[in-house]
XYZ file of C-alpha atoms in Angstrom:
771
model
C 25.463 103.132 22.500
C 28.073 100.596 21.548
C 30.192 101.353 24.574
C 30.494 103.502 27.613
C 32.873 106.273 28.551
C 35.000 108.196 26.114
C 35.503 105.305 23.704
C 31.730 104.881 23.486
C 31.347 108.591 22.847
C 33.866 108.312 20.019
C 31.806 105.575 18.337
C 28.558 107.469 18.923
C 29.950 110.624 17.401
C 31.134 108.651 14.402
C 27.537 107.452 13.840
C 25.863 110.810 14.388
C 26.257 113.014 11.269
C 24.702 116.115 12.856
C 27.423 116.677 15.483
C 30.940 118.034 14.792
C 33.610 115.514 13.769
C 34.640 113.293 16.673
C 38.038 112.806 18.140
C 39.064 109.948 15.917
C 38.128 111.814 12.750
C 39.974 114.888 13.950
C 43.201 112.880 14.167
C 45.499 112.545 11.170
C 45.132 108.760 11.384
C 41.805 107.796 13.080
C 42.560 104.083 13.330
C 45.988 104.814 14.797
C 44.330 107.169 17.318
C 41.915 104.482 18.523
C 44.716 101.853 18.640
C 46.912 104.082 20.790
C 43.998 104.784 23.116
C 43.389 101.067 23.576
C 47.072 100.442 24.209
C 47.241 103.240 26.794
C 44.052 101.998 28.428
C 45.393 98.435 28.632
C 48.521 99.691 30.416
C 46.451 101.560 32.995
C 47.651 105.062 32.130
C 46.352 107.383 34.836
C 43.983 110.262 34.012
C 43.439 108.875 30.511
C 39.640 109.053 30.567
C 39.463 112.609 32.012
C 41.926 113.783 29.387
C 39.830 112.245 26.594
C 36.750 113.948 27.992
C 38.548 117.286 27.920
C 39.613 116.723 24.318
C 36.090 115.716 23.421
C 34.740 118.908 24.951
C 37.253 120.982 23.029
C 36.237 119.323 19.775
C 32.603 120.183 20.405
C 33.275 123.829 21.338
C 33.547 125.976 18.191
C 34.841 128.975 20.102
C 37.691 127.021 21.669
C 38.629 125.502 18.318
C 38.658 128.965 16.785
C 41.044 130.215 19.476
C 43.379 127.279 18.870
C 43.283 127.931 15.126
C 44.334 131.571 15.613
C 47.259 130.663 17.839
C 48.481 127.892 15.546
C 51.838 128.557 13.959
C 53.324 126.625 11.054
C 56.380 124.584 11.954
C 59.703 126.013 10.800
C 61.054 124.576 7.578
C 64.705 123.587 7.731
C 66.438 123.298 4.434
C 69.178 120.795 3.755
C 71.755 123.565 3.889
C 70.446 124.875 7.216
C 70.346 121.353 8.626
C 73.957 120.689 7.669
C 75.004 124.029 9.163
C 73.120 123.163 12.345
C 74.851 119.806 12.626
C 78.273 121.360 11.974
C 77.636 123.969 14.665
C 76.471 121.263 17.080
C 79.604 119.156 16.504
C 81.844 122.189 16.932
C 80.169 123.115 20.225
C 80.499 119.562 21.524
C 84.194 119.546 20.667
C 84.739 122.809 22.538
C 82.513 122.109 25.535
C 82.683 118.326 25.696
C 79.797 115.917 26.193
C 77.365 116.725 28.958
C 76.834 113.999 31.491
C 75.678 113.378 34.990
C 79.288 113.565 36.175
C 79.457 117.229 35.153
C 76.901 118.062 37.821
C 78.889 116.667 40.720
C 81.841 118.989 40.082
C 79.789 122.058 39.233
C 80.886 125.082 41.309
C 77.308 126.102 42.088
C 74.199 123.970 42.104
C 70.795 124.998 40.869
C 68.885 126.141 43.939
C 65.537 124.757 42.886
C 64.117 121.661 41.290
C 62.560 123.962 38.676
C 64.943 126.956 38.347
C 62.757 128.637 35.738
C 59.741 128.434 38.086
C 60.865 130.123 41.295
C 57.406 129.959 42.866
C 57.196 126.157 42.533
C 58.726 125.393 45.919
C 57.745 124.404 49.426
C 60.321 126.817 50.830
C 59.981 130.487 51.648
C 60.445 132.880 48.759
C 63.564 135.029 48.554
C 63.519 138.770 49.193
C 63.178 139.718 45.526
C 60.206 137.368 45.071
C 58.323 138.349 48.226
C 54.970 140.060 47.822
C 55.533 143.307 49.631
C 52.667 144.271 51.875
C 51.912 146.093 55.086
C 51.339 144.465 58.435
C 47.787 144.122 59.678
C 46.410 146.369 62.448
C 47.563 144.012 65.185
C 48.198 146.675 67.820
C 44.621 147.935 67.686
C 43.075 144.707 68.928
C 43.161 143.153 72.427
C 46.042 140.908 73.459
C 43.796 137.833 73.514
C 42.753 138.471 69.930
C 46.372 139.182 69.009
C 47.382 135.758 70.258
C 44.838 133.984 68.057
C 45.946 135.924 64.984
C 49.618 135.290 65.754
C 49.042 131.544 66.144
C 47.283 131.427 62.783
C 50.169 133.313 61.181
C 52.681 130.964 62.799
C 50.912 127.920 61.396
C 51.192 129.466 57.951
C 54.868 130.242 58.529
C 55.456 126.660 59.665
C 54.697 125.474 56.110
C 56.469 128.225 54.142
C 53.677 130.793 53.723
C 53.832 134.352 55.004
C 51.185 135.682 57.325
C 49.608 139.042 57.866
C 51.551 139.901 61.008
C 54.586 137.598 60.655
C 56.590 137.703 57.432
C 59.467 135.258 56.869
C 62.271 136.952 54.971
C 64.788 134.688 53.218
C 68.208 135.894 52.110
C 68.827 134.736 48.527
C 72.601 134.424 48.960
C 72.857 132.808 52.408
C 69.511 130.977 52.533
C 68.987 132.277 56.101
C 65.355 132.833 57.157
C 64.379 135.570 59.571
C 60.884 136.336 60.869
C 59.889 139.969 60.562
C 57.253 140.663 63.222
C 54.589 143.351 63.366
C 56.084 146.232 65.419
C 52.809 146.669 67.265
C 52.833 143.096 68.585
C 52.566 142.722 72.350
C 56.110 142.284 73.868
C 55.210 139.137 75.820
C 53.777 137.533 72.678
C 56.796 138.678 70.665
C 59.099 136.840 73.080
C 57.205 133.585 72.623
C 57.149 133.974 68.840
C 60.915 134.468 68.793
C 61.333 131.238 70.741
C 59.180 129.388 68.193
C 60.869 131.018 65.180
C 63.756 128.448 64.874
C 61.222 125.833 63.760
C 60.610 127.898 60.621
C 64.347 128.127 59.989
C 64.778 124.366 60.379
C 61.882 123.755 58.010
C 63.439 126.028 55.387
C 66.825 124.295 55.668
C 65.300 120.828 55.251
C 63.070 121.793 52.335
C 65.898 123.584 50.552
C 68.188 120.564 50.916
C 65.481 118.141 49.773
C 64.688 120.208 46.678
C 68.316 120.893 45.787
C 69.600 117.322 46.154
C 66.631 115.568 44.615
C 67.944 116.495 41.171
C 69.775 114.185 38.809
C 73.525 114.253 39.370
C 73.284 114.389 43.159
C 73.924 110.679 43.514
C 71.479 107.932 44.370
C 72.195 108.149 48.105
C 71.444 111.869 48.280
C 68.370 111.408 46.123
C 67.135 108.658 48.431
C 67.836 110.897 51.424
C 65.858 113.694 49.777
C 62.955 111.306 49.263
C 63.090 110.331 52.937
C 63.156 114.005 53.922
C 59.944 114.554 51.971
C 58.380 111.863 54.157
C 59.617 113.737 57.248
C 58.121 116.918 55.808
C 54.844 115.091 55.186
C 54.698 113.985 58.827
C 55.527 117.563 59.795
C 52.575 118.816 57.736
C 50.301 116.355 59.553
C 51.553 117.767 62.848
C 50.786 121.331 61.695
C 47.338 120.184 60.585
C 46.684 118.813 64.076
C 47.699 122.154 65.552
C 45.350 123.925 63.162
C 42.530 121.626 64.244
C 43.061 122.645 67.859
C 43.136 126.293 66.818
C 39.761 125.936 65.090
C 38.406 124.470 68.321
C 39.795 127.483 70.225
C 41.966 125.182 72.345
C 45.399 126.375 71.217
C 47.410 129.129 72.892
C 50.962 130.276 72.329
C 52.091 128.594 75.513
C 50.441 125.351 74.457
C 51.944 125.719 71.002
C 55.392 126.157 72.523
C 54.825 123.026 74.586
C 53.483 120.943 71.701
C 56.308 121.715 69.297
C 59.117 120.642 71.645
C 59.558 117.077 70.238
C 59.120 118.305 66.668
C 61.506 121.212 67.244
C 64.303 118.931 68.457
C 63.723 116.497 65.578
C 63.669 119.244 62.949
C 66.776 120.813 64.507
C 68.604 117.492 64.240
C 67.588 116.974 60.621
C 68.405 120.575 59.698
C 71.870 120.230 61.224
C 72.391 117.096 59.149
C 71.387 118.960 55.991
C 73.758 121.822 56.766
C 76.652 119.413 57.366
C 75.998 117.575 54.102
C 75.785 120.856 52.216
C 78.945 122.270 53.795
C 81.004 119.123 53.190
C 79.558 118.471 49.753
C 78.773 114.988 51.013
C 77.498 112.267 48.729
C 77.457 108.501 48.712
C 79.459 106.939 51.520
C 80.279 110.295 53.111
C 76.567 111.063 53.479
C 76.007 107.659 55.069
C 78.880 108.317 57.486
C 77.180 111.524 58.642
C 73.880 109.675 59.022
C 75.548 106.842 60.945
C 77.175 109.355 63.272
C 73.762 110.948 63.754
C 72.262 107.596 64.769
C 75.018 106.788 67.261
C 74.746 110.202 68.919
C 70.981 110.005 69.528
C 71.026 107.987 72.717
C 68.709 110.034 74.940
C 65.969 111.047 72.517
C 64.035 108.074 71.153
C 62.015 110.174 68.727
C 65.143 111.706 67.175
C 66.837 108.304 67.074
C 63.863 106.773 65.239
C 63.928 109.563 62.638
C 67.695 109.240 62.226
C 67.413 105.476 61.722
C 64.631 105.992 59.198
C 66.768 108.448 57.220
C 69.905 106.311 57.204
C 68.028 103.162 56.181
C 66.268 104.968 53.354
C 69.471 106.649 52.135
C 71.501 103.446 52.441
C 69.097 101.311 50.413
C 70.495 102.185 46.943
C 74.032 102.067 48.354
C 73.568 98.533 49.646
C 72.030 97.507 46.330
C 75.330 98.511 44.695
C 77.294 96.770 47.439
C 75.251 93.580 47.144
C 75.736 93.434 43.377
C 79.473 93.949 43.862
C 80.075 91.269 46.512
C 77.710 88.740 44.915
C 78.331 89.278 41.184
C 81.487 91.369 40.909
C 79.790 94.158 38.974
C 79.423 97.853 39.745
C 76.267 99.713 38.744
C 77.046 103.130 40.180
C 75.814 105.856 37.863
C 75.820 108.400 40.682
C 79.458 107.727 41.711
C 78.419 106.937 45.298
C 80.261 103.654 45.877
C 83.720 103.519 47.448
C 85.035 101.029 44.880
C 85.896 102.876 41.702
C 85.993 101.193 38.316
C 88.870 102.660 36.302
C 88.165 100.636 33.166
C 87.719 102.933 30.168
C 88.049 100.554 27.233
C 87.746 96.868 26.549
C 90.443 94.911 28.405
C 91.072 92.604 25.458
C 92.518 95.420 23.335
C 94.742 96.815 26.056
C 98.533 96.471 25.831
C 100.421 94.054 28.031
C 101.654 96.827 30.332
C 98.096 97.635 31.357
C 97.031 94.018 31.620
C 99.917 93.297 33.996
C 98.730 95.935 36.455
C 95.071 95.129 35.918
C 94.659 93.585 39.352
C 95.803 96.751 41.109
C 94.628 99.493 38.762
C 91.211 98.371 37.529
C 89.410 98.693 40.853
C 90.596 101.053 43.572
C 89.253 102.375 46.851
C 87.909 105.891 47.159
C 88.741 106.472 50.795
C 86.469 109.495 51.167
C 83.445 107.437 50.085
C 83.849 104.571 52.571
C 81.019 104.707 55.151
C 82.200 104.690 58.731
C 80.375 101.439 59.466
C 82.145 99.631 56.580
C 85.639 101.062 57.003
C 87.080 98.001 58.712
C 85.698 95.719 55.984
C 86.604 97.831 52.954
C 89.602 95.722 51.885
C 87.583 92.507 52.120
C 84.804 94.053 50.047
C 87.287 95.224 47.417
C 88.907 91.800 47.112
C 85.567 89.979 47.015
C 84.310 92.002 44.078
C 87.627 91.766 42.243
C 87.641 87.988 42.567
C 84.110 87.745 41.192
C 84.923 90.170 38.391
C 87.771 87.939 37.233
C 85.424 84.953 37.347
C 82.837 86.869 35.314
C 85.366 87.544 32.573
C 86.848 84.058 32.457
C 84.082 81.603 33.225
C 80.646 82.494 31.914
C 79.279 79.094 32.965
C 79.858 79.655 36.674
C 76.847 78.766 38.814
C 76.059 81.624 41.152
C 74.202 81.035 44.419
C 70.468 81.133 43.810
C 69.768 82.979 47.047
C 72.046 85.477 48.712
C 71.817 87.192 52.052
C 70.308 90.644 51.831
C 72.660 93.384 52.956
C 71.054 96.296 54.731
C 72.073 99.005 57.151
C 72.918 97.926 60.684
C 74.196 100.293 63.341
C 76.768 97.817 64.699
C 79.651 97.359 62.190
C 80.360 93.871 63.560
C 77.015 92.676 62.225
C 78.291 92.979 58.641
C 81.196 90.603 59.234
C 79.370 87.237 58.811
C 77.681 88.347 55.575
C 80.852 89.753 54.062
C 82.991 86.792 55.129
C 80.523 84.388 53.547
C 80.596 86.265 50.238
C 84.379 86.585 50.411
C 84.815 82.860 51.086
C 82.707 81.932 48.044
C 84.565 84.366 45.755
C 87.995 83.304 47.027
C 87.385 79.590 46.688
C 85.778 79.917 43.260
C 88.591 82.020 41.820
C 91.268 79.851 43.403
C 89.679 76.766 41.870
C 89.479 78.564 38.539
C 93.195 79.403 38.573
C 94.590 76.208 40.051
C 92.246 73.609 38.584
C 90.589 75.007 35.464
C 93.461 77.203 34.216
C 96.279 74.978 35.553
C 98.302 77.626 37.360
C 100.831 75.084 38.654
C 101.302 73.734 35.127
C 102.154 77.222 33.901
C 104.548 77.752 36.796
C 106.224 74.439 36.026
C 106.570 75.460 32.374
C 108.200 78.722 33.428
C 110.560 76.744 35.627
C 111.588 74.550 32.671
C 112.708 77.483 30.560
C 113.587 80.310 32.933
C 115.197 78.262 35.705
C 116.792 75.720 33.303
C 115.622 72.599 35.106
C 115.659 70.506 31.885
C 119.275 69.841 31.019
C 118.853 68.308 27.566
C 116.784 71.228 26.302
C 119.248 73.924 27.340
C 122.194 71.924 25.957
C 120.509 71.514 22.597
C 119.385 75.114 22.517
C 122.881 76.426 23.269
C 124.394 74.080 20.692
C 122.037 75.479 18.081
C 122.079 79.173 19.028
C 125.495 79.854 20.528
C 127.105 81.121 17.322
C 124.133 83.304 16.569
C 124.119 84.799 20.067
C 127.833 85.591 20.059
C 127.238 88.231 17.381
C 126.404 91.852 18.065
C 122.777 92.166 19.114
C 121.995 94.282 16.048
C 123.021 91.398 13.787
C 121.008 88.731 15.558
C 117.894 87.561 13.719
C 115.029 87.009 16.214
C 113.110 84.917 13.659
C 116.061 82.542 13.330
C 116.296 82.231 17.122
C 112.570 81.426 17.290
C 113.050 78.638 14.740
C 116.025 77.218 16.627
C 114.082 77.418 19.905
C 111.230 75.419 18.407
C 113.696 72.852 17.041
C 115.323 72.473 20.469
C 111.898 72.004 22.061
C 110.786 69.334 19.605
C 113.995 67.312 20.029
C 114.218 67.371 23.822
C 112.173 66.533 26.893
C 110.518 69.954 26.571
C 108.351 68.521 23.803
C 106.025 67.065 26.444
C 105.365 70.504 27.939
C 101.742 71.484 27.067
C 102.614 75.188 27.259
C 105.813 75.160 25.232
C 104.211 77.354 22.566
C 103.900 80.167 25.114
C 107.691 80.515 25.239
C 109.410 82.966 22.925
C 112.745 84.721 22.485
C 113.349 88.298 23.591
C 116.387 90.494 22.968
C 116.407 93.116 25.702
C 118.064 96.500 25.071
C 120.128 96.321 28.281
C 122.333 93.896 30.138
C 121.564 92.128 33.401
C 123.281 94.670 35.662
C 121.368 97.576 34.126
C 118.100 95.650 34.463
C 118.733 94.892 38.122
C 119.754 98.460 38.944
C 116.729 99.789 37.105
C 114.415 97.649 39.233
C 116.214 98.437 42.485
C 116.215 102.188 41.763
C 112.415 102.447 41.653
C 111.211 105.044 44.172
C 114.797 105.978 45.108
C 116.985 109.020 44.460
C 118.887 107.207 41.712
C 115.788 106.337 39.699
C 116.446 109.117 37.185
C 119.802 107.549 36.293
C 118.005 104.555 34.811
C 115.089 106.300 33.119
C 116.895 106.453 29.792
C 117.720 103.152 28.057
C 121.297 101.902 28.126
C 123.532 101.841 25.068
C 122.692 98.545 23.393
C 125.123 98.890 20.488
C 127.949 97.168 22.412
C 125.814 94.257 23.624
C 126.174 90.799 22.198
C 123.153 88.640 21.567
C 124.179 86.530 24.549
C 124.087 89.530 26.906
C 120.709 90.698 25.577
C 119.068 87.270 25.365
C 116.102 86.252 27.492
C 113.015 84.108 27.167
C 109.538 85.580 27.060
C 106.308 83.903 28.116
C 102.951 84.691 26.505
C 100.530 84.398 29.400
C 96.778 84.835 29.155
C 94.279 86.318 31.578
C 93.721 85.418 34.425
C 97.065 83.572 34.791
C 98.671 86.980 34.155
C 97.551 87.908 37.673
C 100.354 85.669 38.945
C 102.759 85.625 35.993
C 102.603 89.351 35.395
C 105.247 91.532 33.779
C 107.037 92.201 37.078
C 107.230 88.505 37.908
C 108.497 87.626 34.423
C 111.178 90.315 34.769
C 112.407 88.584 37.924
C 112.403 85.219 36.148
C 114.362 86.792 33.288
C 117.028 88.041 35.688
C 117.479 84.538 37.092
C 117.541 83.100 33.561
C 120.150 85.556 32.294
C 122.467 84.805 35.179
C 122.100 81.037 34.835
C 122.333 81.159 31.060
C 125.524 83.190 31.105
C 127.059 80.878 33.711
C 126.221 77.908 31.471
C 127.857 79.683 28.546
C 131.065 80.359 30.503
C 131.118 76.768 31.733
C 130.871 75.573 28.124
C 133.788 77.835 27.186
C 135.958 76.401 29.942
C 134.939 72.867 28.965
C 135.950 73.685 25.392
C 139.337 74.790 26.737
C 139.722 71.390 28.376
C 138.956 69.683 25.050
C 141.235 71.900 22.975
C 144.179 71.641 25.393
C 144.123 67.826 25.398
C 146.645 68.095 22.573
C 149.234 69.233 25.121
C 149.300 65.698 26.529
C 151.243 64.659 23.440
C 154.053 67.057 24.276
C 157.236 65.946 26.036
C 157.104 66.034 29.818
C 159.269 69.149 30.145
C 157.009 71.100 27.756
C 153.767 69.665 29.131
C 154.672 70.768 32.656
C 154.762 74.360 31.448
C 150.961 74.242 31.019
C 150.272 72.948 34.523
C 149.501 76.402 35.863
C 146.870 77.000 33.135
C 145.298 73.614 33.857
C 145.106 74.454 37.550
C 143.576 77.865 36.843
C 141.057 76.348 34.441
C 140.047 73.807 37.073
C 139.796 76.535 39.702
C 137.457 78.497 37.421
C 135.385 75.408 36.655
C 135.161 74.610 40.348
C 133.918 78.129 41.050
C 131.346 77.998 38.233
C 130.025 74.556 39.032
C 129.682 75.350 42.720
C 127.975 78.650 41.908
C 125.519 76.899 39.588
C 124.910 74.112 42.078
C 124.291 76.640 44.826
C 121.787 78.647 42.750
C 119.885 75.653 41.372
C 119.940 73.023 44.118
C 120.304 75.123 47.259
C 118.188 78.162 46.325
C 115.810 77.632 43.414
C 114.776 74.013 43.888
C 113.969 74.046 47.638
C 112.199 77.409 47.398
C 110.240 76.172 44.408
C 109.121 73.034 46.190
C 108.146 75.081 49.238
C 106.056 77.437 47.088
C 104.212 74.618 45.298
C 103.600 72.834 48.610
C 102.004 75.962 50.068
C 99.735 76.423 47.043
C 98.664 72.778 47.158
C 98.327 72.598 50.921
C 94.663 73.584 50.952
C 95.381 76.305 53.494
C 95.373 79.027 50.843
C 92.091 80.907 51.111
C 92.386 83.475 48.327
C 94.360 84.565 45.301
C 96.079 87.373 47.182
C 97.847 84.767 49.290
C 98.982 83.002 46.112
C 100.354 86.292 44.808
C 102.123 86.883 48.110
C 103.641 83.376 48.133
C 104.834 83.753 44.549
C 106.282 87.199 45.234
C 108.110 85.914 48.318
C 109.545 83.071 46.248
C 110.960 85.441 43.644
C 112.302 87.886 46.225
C 114.050 85.084 48.129
C 115.554 83.617 44.969
C 116.840 86.964 43.720
C 118.328 87.785 47.090
C 119.984 84.394 47.680
C 121.259 84.227 44.085
C 123.053 87.541 44.693
C 120.902 89.413 42.169
C 119.563 92.000 44.562
C 122.942 93.498 45.450
C 124.680 95.614 42.762
C 128.120 95.024 44.314
C 127.735 91.253 44.480
C 126.341 90.999 40.957
C 129.051 93.254 39.548
C 131.736 91.184 41.255
C 130.286 87.913 39.948
C 130.103 89.337 36.426
C 133.745 90.434 36.708
C 134.715 86.910 37.676
C 132.799 85.506 34.716
C 134.449 88.076 32.474
C 137.908 86.928 33.611
C 136.884 83.347 32.827
C 135.731 84.340 29.324
C 138.976 86.184 28.607
C 141.034 83.253 29.863
C 139.035 80.814 27.705
C 139.606 82.986 24.624
C 143.312 83.207 25.422
C 143.620 79.433 25.786
C 141.794 78.847 22.501
C 144.345 81.053 20.740
C 147.190 79.193 22.437
C 145.777 75.823 21.422
C 145.509 76.901 17.786
C 148.942 78.567 17.513
C 151.631 77.768 20.056
C 153.180 80.920 21.587
C 156.428 81.244 23.435
C 156.263 79.491 26.771
C 157.729 82.370 28.762
C 155.018 84.759 27.571
C 152.336 82.166 28.115
C 153.431 81.606 31.712
C 153.264 85.332 32.468
C 149.804 85.705 30.965
C 148.485 82.773 32.947
C 149.934 84.271 36.125
C 148.133 87.548 35.401
C 144.840 85.750 34.858
C 145.384 83.823 38.086
C 146.066 87.013 40.037
C 143.019 88.768 38.580
C 140.741 85.831 39.271
C 141.941 85.407 42.856
C 141.644 89.089 43.695
C 138.073 89.335 42.382
C 137.129 86.058 44.048
C 138.580 87.256 47.361
C 136.486 90.409 47.032
C 133.357 88.374 46.342
C 133.875 86.017 49.285
C 134.611 88.883 51.629
C 131.447 90.677 50.548
C 129.397 87.479 50.979
C 130.777 86.987 54.480
C 129.996 90.579 55.378
C 126.443 90.316 54.012
C 125.862 87.080 55.899
C 126.860 88.757 59.141
C 124.837 91.906 58.532
C 121.624 90.346 57.244
C 121.793 87.050 59.140
C 121.382 85.262 55.826
C 122.465 81.712 56.500
C 121.740 80.411 53.019
C 124.040 82.820 51.221
C 126.825 81.648 53.501
C 126.553 78.221 51.856
C 128.335 79.450 48.748
C 131.159 80.697 50.939
C 131.554 77.335 52.653
C 131.225 75.462 49.369
C 133.986 77.471 47.649
C 136.197 77.636 50.728
C 135.618 74.129 52.066
C 139.274 73.703 53.164
C 139.882 77.268 54.398
C 142.272 78.118 51.569
C 140.600 81.393 50.710
C 140.085 82.311 54.338
C 143.814 82.052 54.976
C 144.469 84.112 51.848
C 142.034 86.762 53.037
C 143.645 86.919 56.452
C 147.102 87.104 54.922
C 146.606 89.504 52.051
C 143.288 91.200 52.867
C 140.725 92.017 50.238
C 140.063 95.079 48.134
C 136.303 95.211 47.410
């Protein structure tokens, strides 16, 4: 023989012409058959040789081959038309039903009650009533009590492992799953009492086996599947215990009283496990909720060491896949949770790069969220830290593929004391926080982007804004529908290239936006969120009456992950500050133009020139108000708060990105509040004052171009003066009231700056103020 075993037999049969064709010749492709056998043999496929021997025997048995030939059926032939109809029907069914997935199982109203539903007898549990083999009880009452006891013990041992006996028949209700022992009526009463005491062990066994078989299926979640696997180990140990009892019975050393004594530890353990299974089934527990029930089970088992050991074994086995998910999340920022067990939920449905800006802005909050019902009790206090740690690492994964991860990480496993998780989680959180913070601040130059935003939105570069307004002012004074955004973009680029802004490395991120609402509507829309008046600002305002100046704002094209800080909400706050400052600059330019155009009045005779003194005084009063307002907003609010924010970020005391977000948010909130942009009444009053200044500037331009009668001019100036004073009084009174109510010392600075000599205070005391 050239070889041994089945392969040798194959070669021998090939040589021997007198025997029936061998296995290789029987195959459609003999060489392919032998190659596949060698490949399977090299991979150590179990039972390969016995299977080949069986096939070899079949090939040599003419009778068996004849039986197979009779039962052979030709495969169905599917025509092209039938195949296309089949595919069309399949697509239609999928559209109506939807794709089947593992997730469908977790929300199913009723679970399959067996691992093999089409094979009801393939179970370790008792059979239901309709599957029971009906039979009569044995003649137990006709034998002595001593003999009855031996027969009853043997029946009980069978019932312990899910098999009915001759005198004791477990009956299981198909709907409730409850198991009852039906005893032989002729059983001795004293023996019957002992059997009824032992009967709960059978019920506990049935509950555990049913749970293990039901939740071992796909779709139950990895935690429940791991728990089912651990329960099979408990059942295996239980079978060993029953085997030991059977050994004593064969040696005639086991009585019912001894049996009752021996099963006490096992009975308490099985009762504990069965109660756990019932709780999980009732609550529909999976994932973290299952681990919470197991953790509670461990903490409650203080007096029974055997039960505590079993509970710890179950929770460690069930928690193993859960902690694998947790470890991957806190060490790599990735979730591999096909069973939906983890308490961090990934809400990403499509590629982030193709998402609109609105989604990208809220990415930090919406992508990963906590599922509160899936947080294990022993991790509840650390859930926020775990969420942040994984989110930090996830951002790093997306932005920096060259990051060097730690080669060795601490293994996370179940521990009964929740405080024991703290050092491991804090270590992972510290690494993620520092790495992401370095990525944002150093690699992606967060402070450089913030400084660029300050240049354009907070107008800290004077030459740029002057050049931009010189170039764009005529265009912006038109109706917003007539403004050409492309022309504004060109003028913006020209202003950048010819000013100090040309040195800004991120100047190309800045663009022009024409918003469909004015500043007051934008502020009220933001302030109305989650209030009763929110519905009033759901519909867009009427933009047909807006000028380009009122609709103008800068935009900033920010990339991920800088968009975590400069998100859409933050840019909206910057735009509000910009629009207020920009409009104030525009009004100041108008009043300065009035000063230039009215210089011609100096050539008039003294008696005529004196007639314009009131207008000069009013113009100076308006300029004084504007310049003090601008100085207050820029030098007393924006600049010190900005420096404080940058100092905090650079201080080295910032441990994570959430603190950076909080610092940035506090900066914007403080600036909006101190710049009077968080109060509708204050903002409306300021805009009224600016409107009076604009009307006065327009009036003076007309006067400078065509001299009107002096009497009429004097009256008009007096009206403007009265209007300006009344609105200014209202503003100062409201500022004083707000400073008293909110203890805002900074906002009082504008009051002291405008009323440095008490002039307005005396006017308020004398005439009062109408808000």
